Short mmCIF file of C-alpha atoms in Angstrom, two decimals:
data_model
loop_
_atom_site.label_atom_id
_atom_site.label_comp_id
_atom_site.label_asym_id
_atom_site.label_seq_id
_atom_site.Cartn_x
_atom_site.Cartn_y
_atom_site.Cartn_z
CA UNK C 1 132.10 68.92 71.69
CA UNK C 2 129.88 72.07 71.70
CA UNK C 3 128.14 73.69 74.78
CA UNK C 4 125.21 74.94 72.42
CA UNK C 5 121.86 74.47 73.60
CA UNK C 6 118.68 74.29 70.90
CA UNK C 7 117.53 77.60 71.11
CA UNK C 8 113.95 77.55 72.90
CA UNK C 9 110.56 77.94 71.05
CA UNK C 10 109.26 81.09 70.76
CA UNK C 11 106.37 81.92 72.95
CA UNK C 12 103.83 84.58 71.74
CA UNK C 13 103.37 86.93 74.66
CA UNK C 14 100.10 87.03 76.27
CA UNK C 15 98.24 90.18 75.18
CA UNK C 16 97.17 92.87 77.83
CA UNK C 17 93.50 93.46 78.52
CA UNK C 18 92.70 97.16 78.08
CA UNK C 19 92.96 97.35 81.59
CA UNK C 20 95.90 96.18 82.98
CA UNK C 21 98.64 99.27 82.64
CA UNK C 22 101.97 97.87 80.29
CA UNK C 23 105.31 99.50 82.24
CA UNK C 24 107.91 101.12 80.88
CA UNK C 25 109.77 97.90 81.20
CA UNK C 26 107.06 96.19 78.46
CA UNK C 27 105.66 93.74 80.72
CA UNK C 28 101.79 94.13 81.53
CA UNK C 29 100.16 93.85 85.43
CA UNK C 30 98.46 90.79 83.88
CA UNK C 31 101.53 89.02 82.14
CA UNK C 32 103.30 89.80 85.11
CA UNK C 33 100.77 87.98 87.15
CA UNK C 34 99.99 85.11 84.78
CA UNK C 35 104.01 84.24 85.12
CA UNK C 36 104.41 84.43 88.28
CA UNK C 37 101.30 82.08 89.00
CA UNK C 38 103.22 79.17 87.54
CA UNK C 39 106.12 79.57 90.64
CA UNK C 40 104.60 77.02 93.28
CA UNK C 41 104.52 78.91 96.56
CA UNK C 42 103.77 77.69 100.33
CA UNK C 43 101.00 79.16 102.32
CA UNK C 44 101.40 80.58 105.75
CA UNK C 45 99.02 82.65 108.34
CA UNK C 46 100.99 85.46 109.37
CA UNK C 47 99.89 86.94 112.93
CA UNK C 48 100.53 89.52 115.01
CA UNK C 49 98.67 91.49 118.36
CA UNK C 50 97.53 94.48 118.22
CA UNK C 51 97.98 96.30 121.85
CA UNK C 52 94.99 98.11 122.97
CA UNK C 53 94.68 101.51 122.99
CA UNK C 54 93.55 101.90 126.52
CA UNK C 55 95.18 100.26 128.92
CA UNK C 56 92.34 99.71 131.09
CA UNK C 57 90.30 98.80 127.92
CA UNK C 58 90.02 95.28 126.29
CA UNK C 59 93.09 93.08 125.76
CA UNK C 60 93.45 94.23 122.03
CA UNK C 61 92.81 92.31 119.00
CA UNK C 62 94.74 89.51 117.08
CA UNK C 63 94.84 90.22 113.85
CA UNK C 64 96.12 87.64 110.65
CA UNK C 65 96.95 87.49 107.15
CA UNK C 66 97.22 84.61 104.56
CA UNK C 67 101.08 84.66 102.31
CA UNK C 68 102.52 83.29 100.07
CA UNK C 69 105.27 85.32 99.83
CA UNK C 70 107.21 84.00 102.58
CA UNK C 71 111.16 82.59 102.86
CA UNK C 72 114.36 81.97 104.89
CA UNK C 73 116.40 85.02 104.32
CA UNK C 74 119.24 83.58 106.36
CA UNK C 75 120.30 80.53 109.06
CA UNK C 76 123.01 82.94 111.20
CA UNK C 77 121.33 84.47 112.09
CA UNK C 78 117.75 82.63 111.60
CA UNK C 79 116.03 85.32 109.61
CA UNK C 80 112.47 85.18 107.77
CA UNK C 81 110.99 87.14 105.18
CA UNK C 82 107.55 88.43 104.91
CA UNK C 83 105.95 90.63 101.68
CA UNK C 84 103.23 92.75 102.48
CA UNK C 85 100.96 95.46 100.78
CA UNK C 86 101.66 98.58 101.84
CA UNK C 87 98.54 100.13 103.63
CA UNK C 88 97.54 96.54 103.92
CA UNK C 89 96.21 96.44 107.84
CA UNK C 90 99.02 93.93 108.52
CA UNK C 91 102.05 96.06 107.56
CA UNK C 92 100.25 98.96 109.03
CA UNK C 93 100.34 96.97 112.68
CA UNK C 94 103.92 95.72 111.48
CA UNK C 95 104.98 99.33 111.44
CA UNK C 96 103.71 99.69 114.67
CA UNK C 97 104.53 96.06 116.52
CA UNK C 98 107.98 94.14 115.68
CA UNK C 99 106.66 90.59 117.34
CA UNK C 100 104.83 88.79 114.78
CA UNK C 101 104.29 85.44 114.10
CA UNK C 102 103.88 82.52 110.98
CA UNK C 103 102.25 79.24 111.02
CA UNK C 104 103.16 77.07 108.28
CA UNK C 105 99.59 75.76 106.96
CA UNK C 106 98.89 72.02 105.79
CA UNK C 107 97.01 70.73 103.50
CA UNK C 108 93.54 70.22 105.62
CA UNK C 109 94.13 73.81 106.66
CA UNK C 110 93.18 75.46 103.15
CA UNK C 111 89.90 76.75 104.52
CA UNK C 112 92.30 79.03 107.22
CA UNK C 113 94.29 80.18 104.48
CA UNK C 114 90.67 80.76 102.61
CA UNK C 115 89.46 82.68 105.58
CA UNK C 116 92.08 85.16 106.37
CA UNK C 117 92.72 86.16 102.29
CA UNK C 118 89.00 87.31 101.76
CA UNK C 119 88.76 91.05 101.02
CA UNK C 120 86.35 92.99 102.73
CA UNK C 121 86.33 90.21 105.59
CA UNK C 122 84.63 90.02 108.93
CA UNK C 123 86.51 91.14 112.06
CA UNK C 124 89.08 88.78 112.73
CA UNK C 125 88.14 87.77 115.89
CA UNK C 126 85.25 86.16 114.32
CA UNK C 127 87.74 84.66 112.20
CA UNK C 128 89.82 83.21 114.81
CA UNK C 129 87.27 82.34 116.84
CA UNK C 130 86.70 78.11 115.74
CA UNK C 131 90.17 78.17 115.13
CA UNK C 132 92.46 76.04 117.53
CA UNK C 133 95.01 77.74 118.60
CA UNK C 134 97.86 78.80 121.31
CA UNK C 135 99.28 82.01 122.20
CA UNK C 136 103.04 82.28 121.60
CA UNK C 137 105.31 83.52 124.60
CA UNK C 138 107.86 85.10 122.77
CA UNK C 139 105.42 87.18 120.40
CA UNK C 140 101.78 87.34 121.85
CA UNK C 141 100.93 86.20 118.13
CA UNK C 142 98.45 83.24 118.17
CA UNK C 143 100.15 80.26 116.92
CA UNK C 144 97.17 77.97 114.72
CA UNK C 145 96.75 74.49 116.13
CA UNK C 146 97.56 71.88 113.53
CA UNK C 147 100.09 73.72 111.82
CA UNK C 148 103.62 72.08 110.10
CA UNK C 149 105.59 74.19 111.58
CA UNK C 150 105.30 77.74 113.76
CA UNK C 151 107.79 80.62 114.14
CA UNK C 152 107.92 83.99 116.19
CA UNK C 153 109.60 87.10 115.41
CA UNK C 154 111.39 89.69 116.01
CA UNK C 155 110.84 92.69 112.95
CA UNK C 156 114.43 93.51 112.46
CA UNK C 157 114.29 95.58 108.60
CA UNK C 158 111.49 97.36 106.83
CA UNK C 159 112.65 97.64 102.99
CA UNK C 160 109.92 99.13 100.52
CA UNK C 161 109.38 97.46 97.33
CA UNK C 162 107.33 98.98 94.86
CA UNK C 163 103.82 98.38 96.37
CA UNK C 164 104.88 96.22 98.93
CA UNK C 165 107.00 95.85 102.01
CA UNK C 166 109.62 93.38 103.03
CA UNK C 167 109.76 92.92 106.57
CA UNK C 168 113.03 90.64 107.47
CA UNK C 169 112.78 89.37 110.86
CA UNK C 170 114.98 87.65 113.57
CA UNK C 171 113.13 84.34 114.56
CA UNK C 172 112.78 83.93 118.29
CA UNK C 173 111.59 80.71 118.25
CA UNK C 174 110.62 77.63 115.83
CA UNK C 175 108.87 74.88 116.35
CA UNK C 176 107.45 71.76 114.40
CA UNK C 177 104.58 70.47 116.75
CA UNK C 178 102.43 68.60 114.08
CA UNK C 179 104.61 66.13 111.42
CA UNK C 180 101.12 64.65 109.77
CA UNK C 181 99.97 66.26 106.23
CA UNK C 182 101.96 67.75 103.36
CA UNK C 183 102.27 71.64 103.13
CA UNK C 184 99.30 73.74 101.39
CA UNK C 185 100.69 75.21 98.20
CA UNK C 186 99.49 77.88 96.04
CA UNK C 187 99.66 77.30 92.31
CA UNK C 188 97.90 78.89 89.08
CA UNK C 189 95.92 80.71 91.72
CA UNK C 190 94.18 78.09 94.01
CA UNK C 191 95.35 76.37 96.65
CA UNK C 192 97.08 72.51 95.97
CA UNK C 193 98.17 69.74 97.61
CA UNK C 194 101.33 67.86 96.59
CA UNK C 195 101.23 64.82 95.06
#
């Protein structure tokens, strides 16, 4: 009895447009992209305050990010993972402020996830501000209303990556407070619902 496998079709590679740079490895920005769309991915708001300045100014300002690039790093001890662009205002303010906080988003919630990906958005105060939401004690990250499932944590490693940062954190606390819906996904580049 053989182990041997048919060998798999060949797949032409998908040409690069003028634009996107080809690396030294081969691979294109654009083929690069175009594979990785096909990995399913869940969606999550990441949050985080940002202490004011002055302290007998305003409160500060809560500040959030859609990702995809989220993932249990390890259960002892319960450690997250979170990849972020560097310069990106988020891992500037993660630099700066280790409590943070992710709410997993359902399916209803794709116009959150929407919101807080736009480039060149509106303050997000505005963003936040029809949102339903609750302030978490351990972080001082709002925690969206709604949501499967909502951690807060502790930053405990900063590891650059290329053009991003992965910021592994200790989670302080988890919580499930809504079991209705399925989880938002993020697939080909849109957001999906399973099923």
């Amino acid at each position: 009895m053989s182990n041997t496998f048919p060998a798999a079709s060949p797949v032409a590679p998908a040409a690069a447009s003028p634009t996107s740079p080809v690396h030294a490895e081969g691979v294109s920005n654009d083929e690069f992209r175009a594979a990785m769309s096909r990995l399913a991915a869940g969606v999550v708001l990441v949050t985080a305050h940002e202490p004011a300045l002055d302290p007998d100014g305003p409160d500060g300002e809560d500040v959030g990010m859609t990702a995809t690039a989220f993932l249990s790093v390890s259960l002892d001890p319960p450690l997250v993972m979170v990849s972020l662009r560097d310069g990106s205002r988020m891992d500037d303010l993660l630099a700066e402020q280790p409590l943070w906080a992710v709410s997993v988003l359902s399916e209803s919630q794709r116009h959150i996830a929407g919101r807080f990906a736009m480039k060149g958005r509106i303050s997000d105060r505005l963003l936040f501000e029809d949102i339903p939401y609750v302030r978490g004690q351990a972080s001082g990250a709002l925690l969206v209303g709604g949501s499967l499932a909502t951690l807060e944590v502790r930053t405990e490693q900063r590891v650059p990556a290329g053009d991003h940062t992965l910021v592994i954190g200790r989670v302080l606390t988890a919580r499930v407070p809504s079991a209705d819906g399925g989880p938002l996904a993020y697939f080909k580049g849109r957001y999906r619902q399973l099923g």
